[in-house]
Structure formats: C-alpha cells, structure tokens
Short mmCIF file of C-alpha atoms and ligand atoms in Angstrom, two decimals:
data_model
loop_
_atom_site.label_atom_id
_atom_site.label_comp_id
_atom_site.label_asym_id
_atom_site.label_seq_id
_atom_site.Cartn_x
_atom_site.Cartn_y
_atom_site.Cartn_z
CA MET A 469 -5.99 49.42 -48.20
CA PRO A 470 -3.83 50.20 -51.24
CA TRP A 471 -4.99 48.10 -54.19
CA PRO A 472 -1.99 46.44 -55.86
CA TYR A 473 -3.90 44.34 -58.38
CA PRO A 474 -4.34 44.84 -62.13
CA LYS A 475 -7.85 45.63 -63.34
CA TRP A 476 -8.07 42.63 -65.68
CA VAL A 477 -8.07 39.10 -64.31
CA ALA A 478 -7.93 35.93 -66.40
CA HIS A 479 -10.61 33.47 -65.22
CA ARG A 480 -9.35 29.96 -64.40
CA GLY A 481 -6.05 30.78 -66.11
CA ALA A 482 -7.06 31.56 -69.67
CA GLY A 483 -10.81 31.13 -69.63
CA LYS A 484 -11.89 28.59 -72.20
CA LEU A 485 -8.87 28.72 -74.53
CA ALA A 486 -6.93 26.10 -72.57
CA PRO A 487 -7.92 23.51 -69.96
CA GLU A 488 -9.15 25.58 -67.03
CA ASN A 489 -7.14 25.73 -63.81
CA THR A 490 -4.02 24.11 -65.29
CA LEU A 491 -0.55 25.59 -65.66
CA ALA A 492 -1.05 25.48 -69.43
CA ALA A 493 -3.98 27.87 -69.02
CA PHE A 494 -1.94 30.29 -66.94
CA ARG A 495 0.83 30.27 -69.54
CA LEU A 496 -1.67 31.00 -72.29
CA GLY A 497 -3.24 33.82 -70.29
CA ALA A 498 0.21 35.30 -69.73
CA ARG A 499 0.95 35.10 -73.46
CA HIS A 500 -2.11 37.32 -73.97
CA GLY A 501 -0.61 39.86 -71.58
CA TYR A 502 -2.53 38.99 -68.42
CA ARG A 503 -0.73 39.63 -65.12
CA MET A 504 -3.44 38.49 -62.74
CA PHE A 505 -5.26 35.18 -62.67
CA GLU A 506 -8.22 33.66 -60.84
CA CYS A 507 -8.27 29.96 -59.98
CA ASP A 508 -10.42 27.56 -57.96
CA VAL A 509 -8.71 25.65 -55.15
CA LYS A 510 -9.94 22.68 -53.11
CA LEU A 511 -8.35 19.90 -51.04
CA SER A 512 -7.45 16.34 -51.92
CA ALA A 513 -8.35 13.62 -49.40
CA ASP A 514 -4.87 13.94 -47.88
CA GLY A 515 -5.10 17.72 -47.60
CA VAL A 516 -3.18 18.96 -50.64
CA PRO A 517 -4.62 22.19 -52.10
CA PHE A 518 -5.11 21.70 -55.83
CA LEU A 519 -6.86 23.51 -58.67
CA MET A 520 -10.28 22.36 -59.80
CA HIS A 521 -13.63 24.06 -60.26
CA ASP A 522 -16.10 21.18 -59.95
CA SER A 523 -16.51 18.92 -56.93
CA GLU A 524 -16.58 15.99 -59.34
CA LEU A 525 -13.67 14.95 -61.51
CA GLY A 526 -15.63 13.90 -64.59
CA ARG A 527 -15.87 17.07 -66.67
CA THR A 528 -12.22 18.11 -66.60
CA THR A 529 -10.24 14.88 -66.17
CA ASN A 530 -10.08 11.31 -67.43
CA ALA A 531 -10.93 9.93 -63.96
CA ALA A 532 -13.72 7.67 -65.22
CA GLU A 533 -11.36 5.92 -67.61
CA LYS A 534 -8.33 5.92 -65.32
CA LEU A 535 -9.88 5.14 -61.94
CA GLY A 536 -12.87 3.07 -63.06
CA ALA A 537 -16.53 3.42 -62.31
CA SER A 538 -16.26 2.02 -58.78
CA CYS A 539 -14.11 4.91 -57.58
CA SER A 540 -15.67 8.04 -56.11
CA PRO A 541 -16.10 10.71 -58.77
CA THR A 542 -15.42 13.44 -56.22
CA GLY A 543 -11.98 15.07 -56.19
CA GLY A 544 -11.91 15.51 -52.43
CA ASP A 545 -12.23 11.73 -51.93
CA HIS A 546 -8.89 10.92 -53.60
CA ALA A 547 -5.35 11.39 -52.38
CA TRP A 548 -3.08 13.72 -54.34
CA GLY A 549 -0.96 10.75 -55.45
CA THR A 550 -3.99 9.48 -57.39
CA LEU A 551 -5.16 12.87 -58.64
CA SER A 552 -1.69 13.73 -59.90
CA GLN A 553 -1.85 10.81 -62.36
CA LEU A 554 -4.95 12.12 -64.13
CA ASP A 555 -5.05 13.76 -67.55
CA ALA A 556 -6.66 17.19 -67.10
CA GLY A 557 -6.08 18.36 -70.66
CA SER A 558 -7.51 15.80 -73.10
CA TRP A 559 -11.12 16.79 -72.38
CA HIS A 560 -10.33 20.24 -73.80
CA SER A 561 -8.44 19.41 -76.99
CA ARG A 562 -5.70 17.14 -78.23
CA SER A 563 -3.02 19.81 -78.02
CA PHE A 564 -3.32 19.73 -74.24
CA ALA A 565 -3.48 15.93 -73.84
CA GLY A 566 -1.56 14.77 -70.80
CA GLU A 567 -1.71 18.12 -68.99
CA ALA A 568 -1.67 17.44 -65.24
CA LEU A 569 -3.77 18.91 -62.48
CA ALA A 570 -1.88 21.67 -60.65
CA THR A 571 -1.28 22.10 -56.95
CA LEU A 572 -1.43 25.53 -55.34
CA ASP A 573 2.28 25.05 -54.77
CA ASN A 574 2.86 24.64 -58.55
CA ILE A 575 0.85 27.76 -59.35
CA ALA A 576 2.54 29.81 -56.63
CA ALA A 577 5.92 28.98 -58.16
CA TYR A 578 4.74 30.20 -61.57
CA ILE A 579 3.02 33.33 -60.23
CA LEU A 580 5.86 34.42 -57.97
CA ARG A 581 8.68 33.72 -60.44
CA ASN A 582 6.92 35.86 -63.03
CA GLY A 583 5.80 38.67 -60.74
CA PHE A 584 2.10 37.97 -61.38
CA CYS A 585 -0.89 38.33 -59.03
CA LEU A 586 -3.35 35.64 -58.00
CA ASN A 587 -6.97 35.49 -56.87
CA ILE A 588 -7.42 32.19 -55.05
CA GLU A 589 -11.08 31.23 -55.01
CA ILE A 590 -11.56 28.77 -52.16
CA LYS A 591 -13.91 26.18 -53.68
CA PRO A 592 -14.51 23.59 -50.95
CA THR A 593 -15.83 20.12 -51.53
CA PRO A 594 -19.29 20.41 -49.87
CA GLY A 595 -19.08 19.77 -46.13
CA THR A 596 -15.44 20.87 -45.84
CA GLU A 597 -15.92 24.65 -46.05
CA ARG A 598 -14.21 25.87 -42.92
CA HIS A 599 -11.39 23.32 -43.03
CA THR A 600 -10.66 24.09 -46.69
CA GLY A 601 -10.52 27.82 -45.94
CA GLU A 602 -8.09 27.23 -43.09
CA VAL A 603 -5.76 24.91 -45.01
CA VAL A 604 -5.73 26.91 -48.25
CA ALA A 605 -5.04 30.16 -46.41
CA THR A 606 -2.33 28.57 -44.28
CA GLU A 607 -0.65 27.22 -47.39
CA ALA A 608 -1.01 30.52 -49.27
CA ALA A 609 0.49 32.42 -46.33
CA ARG A 610 3.46 30.04 -46.34
CA LEU A 611 3.99 30.26 -50.10
CA TRP A 612 3.71 34.07 -50.23
CA GLN A 613 5.65 34.71 -47.03
CA GLY A 614 7.61 37.96 -47.32
CA GLU A 615 6.06 38.92 -50.67
CA ALA A 616 4.92 42.50 -51.24
CA VAL A 617 1.74 41.51 -53.11
CA LEU A 618 -0.34 38.80 -51.47
CA PRO A 619 -2.99 36.65 -53.12
CA LEU A 620 -6.60 37.79 -52.89
CA MET A 621 -8.55 35.01 -51.17
CA SER A 622 -12.21 34.81 -52.20
CA SER A 623 -15.14 32.47 -51.69
CA PHE A 624 -18.90 32.21 -51.99
CA LYS A 625 -18.81 30.33 -48.68
CA VAL A 626 -18.82 32.40 -45.50
CA GLU A 627 -17.44 29.46 -43.49
CA ALA A 628 -14.47 29.17 -45.88
CA LEU A 629 -13.68 32.87 -45.58
CA GLN A 630 -14.02 32.66 -41.81
CA GLY A 631 -11.54 29.75 -41.79
CA ALA A 632 -9.16 31.74 -44.02
CA LYS A 633 -9.46 34.77 -41.77
CA ASP A 634 -8.75 32.77 -38.62
CA ALA A 635 -5.78 30.96 -40.19
CA ALA A 636 -4.14 33.87 -42.01
CA PRO A 637 -5.82 37.19 -41.14
CA HIS A 638 -3.25 39.21 -43.08
CA LEU A 639 -4.25 37.74 -46.45
CA PRO A 640 -6.77 40.02 -48.20
CA ARG A 641 -10.24 38.55 -48.66
CA GLY A 642 -13.06 39.04 -51.15
CA PHE A 643 -16.69 38.03 -50.66
CA LEU A 644 -18.13 36.36 -53.76
CA LEU A 645 -21.80 36.89 -54.50
CA GLU A 646 -23.85 35.23 -57.23
CA THR A 647 -27.25 36.60 -56.13
CA PRO A 648 -28.20 39.59 -54.00
CA ARG A 649 -28.37 39.22 -50.22
CA ASP A 650 -29.57 41.92 -47.87
CA ASP A 651 -26.72 41.46 -45.40
CA TRP A 652 -23.86 41.46 -47.94
CA ILE A 653 -22.15 44.53 -46.49
CA GLU A 654 -22.48 43.31 -42.90
CA VAL A 655 -21.15 39.85 -43.73
CA ALA A 656 -18.17 41.24 -45.66
CA LEU A 657 -17.38 43.69 -42.86
CA GLN A 658 -17.54 40.91 -40.29
CA LEU A 659 -15.09 38.87 -42.39
CA ASP A 660 -12.77 41.89 -42.76
CA CYS A 661 -13.00 41.63 -46.53
CA VAL A 662 -11.37 44.20 -48.78
CA ALA A 663 -13.44 43.43 -51.88
CA MET A 664 -16.83 42.35 -53.15
CA VAL A 665 -16.51 40.02 -56.12
CA CYS A 666 -19.96 39.91 -57.69
CA ASN A 667 -21.84 38.42 -60.54
CA GLN A 668 -21.62 41.37 -62.95
CA ALA A 669 -25.42 41.75 -63.03
CA LEU A 670 -25.42 42.80 -59.36
CA TRP A 671 -23.52 46.03 -60.02
CA ASP A 672 -25.33 49.28 -60.69
CA ALA A 673 -24.72 52.86 -59.51
CA GLY A 674 -26.46 52.14 -56.20
CA THR A 675 -24.66 48.92 -55.30
CA VAL A 676 -21.26 50.34 -56.33
CA LYS A 677 -21.86 53.40 -54.14
CA LEU A 678 -22.92 51.24 -51.20
CA ALA A 679 -19.93 48.90 -51.48
CA LYS A 680 -17.43 51.72 -52.01
CA SER A 681 -18.75 53.81 -49.15
CA ALA A 682 -18.29 50.77 -46.90
CA GLY A 683 -14.66 50.63 -48.07
CA PHE A 684 -14.79 47.72 -50.51
CA ARG A 685 -13.25 47.36 -53.94
CA CYS A 686 -15.76 46.18 -56.54
CA LEU A 687 -14.93 43.29 -58.87
CA SER A 688 -17.06 41.37 -61.37
CA TYR A 689 -17.17 37.91 -62.88
CA THR A 690 -17.37 36.52 -65.58
CA VAL A 691 -17.39 39.34 -68.13
CA ASN A 692 -17.07 38.20 -71.70
CA ASP A 693 -18.46 40.94 -73.92
CA GLU A 694 -17.35 44.47 -74.63
CA ALA A 695 -20.57 46.29 -73.78
CA ALA A 696 -20.77 44.59 -70.40
CA ALA A 697 -17.14 45.43 -69.65
CA GLN A 698 -17.63 49.06 -70.64
CA ARG A 699 -20.68 49.34 -68.36
CA LEU A 700 -18.62 48.08 -65.42
CA LEU A 701 -15.72 50.40 -66.20
CA ASP A 702 -18.14 53.35 -66.48
CA LEU A 703 -19.54 52.44 -63.05
CA GLY A 704 -16.03 52.85 -61.64
CA THR A 705 -15.53 49.24 -60.59
CA ASP A 706 -12.05 47.98 -59.84
CA GLY A 707 -11.63 44.59 -61.44
CA ILE A 708 -12.98 42.41 -64.23
CA ILE A 709 -12.61 38.65 -64.33
CA THR A 710 -12.90 37.35 -67.87
CA ASP A 711 -12.64 34.22 -70.00
CA ARG A 712 -11.96 36.35 -73.08
CA VAL A 713 -8.22 36.83 -72.78
CA ASP A 714 -8.23 36.91 -76.58
CA LEU A 715 -10.71 39.83 -76.72
CA PHE A 716 -9.69 42.19 -73.91
CA ALA A 717 -6.20 43.66 -73.82
CA PRO A 718 -5.43 43.86 -70.10
CA SER A 719 -4.50 47.16 -68.50
O1 LIG B 862 -14.13 33.88 -58.75
C1 LIG B 862 -14.99 34.33 -59.73
C2 LIG B 862 -15.64 33.18 -60.45
O2 LIG B 862 -14.67 32.23 -60.76
C3 LIG B 862 -16.74 32.55 -59.66
O3 LIG B 862 -17.46 31.60 -60.37
O4 LIG B 862 -18.09 29.26 -60.82
O5 LIG B 862 -16.40 30.39 -62.26
O6 LIG B 862 -15.83 29.73 -59.93
P1 LIG B 862 -16.90 30.19 -60.86
MG1 LIG B 863 -13.81 30.57 -59.74
#
C-alpha cells in the first residue's frame, strides 16, 4: 500500500501544550507545522463518537463539579448533550478555560478543510470494544467519503479493530502494541492491518525487519526526546507520534 502519511504525528493534538484531544490542541499542533494528528475516540451513551483518552471524565473535564458526585464518572455513560456542556480546557490552564469536548465530526471538518491527516485511535469504554470499532469506522468512512487520504484507524483492542474491519474494510488499520506478544504478526495479518504502532521500546533491528518483511509500516509512540527519535529514524521506521510539537520540526 502506498503510504500517504507524514512521518511526524502530533499526539492527542498538540501533546501536553494544550488540552489533549480538543480542537484547541489540533490548532496548536498545526501552528507548530504538524500535518498529521493522533486522537483517541470513544462513544457517548447515545452513540456519538467523541474525543477522550480516559474512560473516566475526571482528569480532563469539570464533570465532578458540573454533573455532581452522584453521576457516573464514565464518559460512555452520558449522552452527548450532557458531555457537550463540559469544560475540557480549564484542567489544563486558564487560557483554555471553556474549551469543549470535540466530536469526531468536529475534528473531521478541521482535518479535511486544512488538508491534514488523522490517526483515529479507537479507545472503547471497557465492554464496548467491538461496537465502538464498528460505529467509529462507519462514521469515519462517512466523513472521509471520496477523500484521497483516509484516516488510519488504530487500536490496542483486537475486537475494536475487527469491528472496524467489518464495518469499513477500506479504511487502513494499525495494530497498537504496548508490550510484546508472540502472535503480533499473525493478529495484524488477520486484521488486514497496514501498520504496527508500537511502544517505541519494542522496536529494534529484528522487530523492524520482521514487521517490514510481513508488509507492515512501523510507527512508534510516544517519542519525546531527540536521542529516542534518532534511534527510530536510524532503524528505518515510518512514523513517530510525539507530544513534543515544540521540539521536533515535522517533516
Ligand atoms: O496511539 C498511540 C498512543 O496514543 C497510544 O497510547 O495511551 O496515549 O492513547 P495512549
Ligand atoms: Mg492515543
């Protein structure tokens, strides 16, 4: 498969310089020259794909204050109408106070209008893996219909990638790996993945050779220092996901 994506990918929008997974973060990443972004996507209780890393709302929103202690702290338990009222910026710093959570729809508008690329990490609320993969891929296929460059769909969860494959087989997929597993090549082949997106520590000359000879592109997360990035570039890997949009000039 031709590889249309830039080498450098801004993690969660702009890493830690703006509230992760918000439009403000994407805009900041773009101001640093980034043309590809990674984000985490899950479903609200009424099935709207939205951006959030954690299952729980507490770290990156004002849900405790706004919804009260009796409400479920889990994002997937609330309808989008409720989630859309939350402040997802104040936790980071006062300059982002009032920043809203973003839907996949919102981010697609920004990405497509600006000619950017997206890596959608499917991050299901536990217990909803397959369904989340199906819905997020269906929605991504609709939003990117007719586009030359499609979003790269990735997940740590095999069930989520299987759901994405069944719902929208034409969207490229990447298998995320935090720790080694003996069957990584077999699993990724079975899911028709085009890429392995690994914890950077998993890459060495042997694993790169194995993945490449099986036909996969090799990407790493989350690479935040120059020596680590150079090692991965020297190994011939294809993509680097970073928080340090202020340190690495993207190529
Ligand atoms: O998709 C790469 C990376 O984002 C995976 O880890 O926990 O930051 O979503 P995490
Ligand atoms: Mg992620």
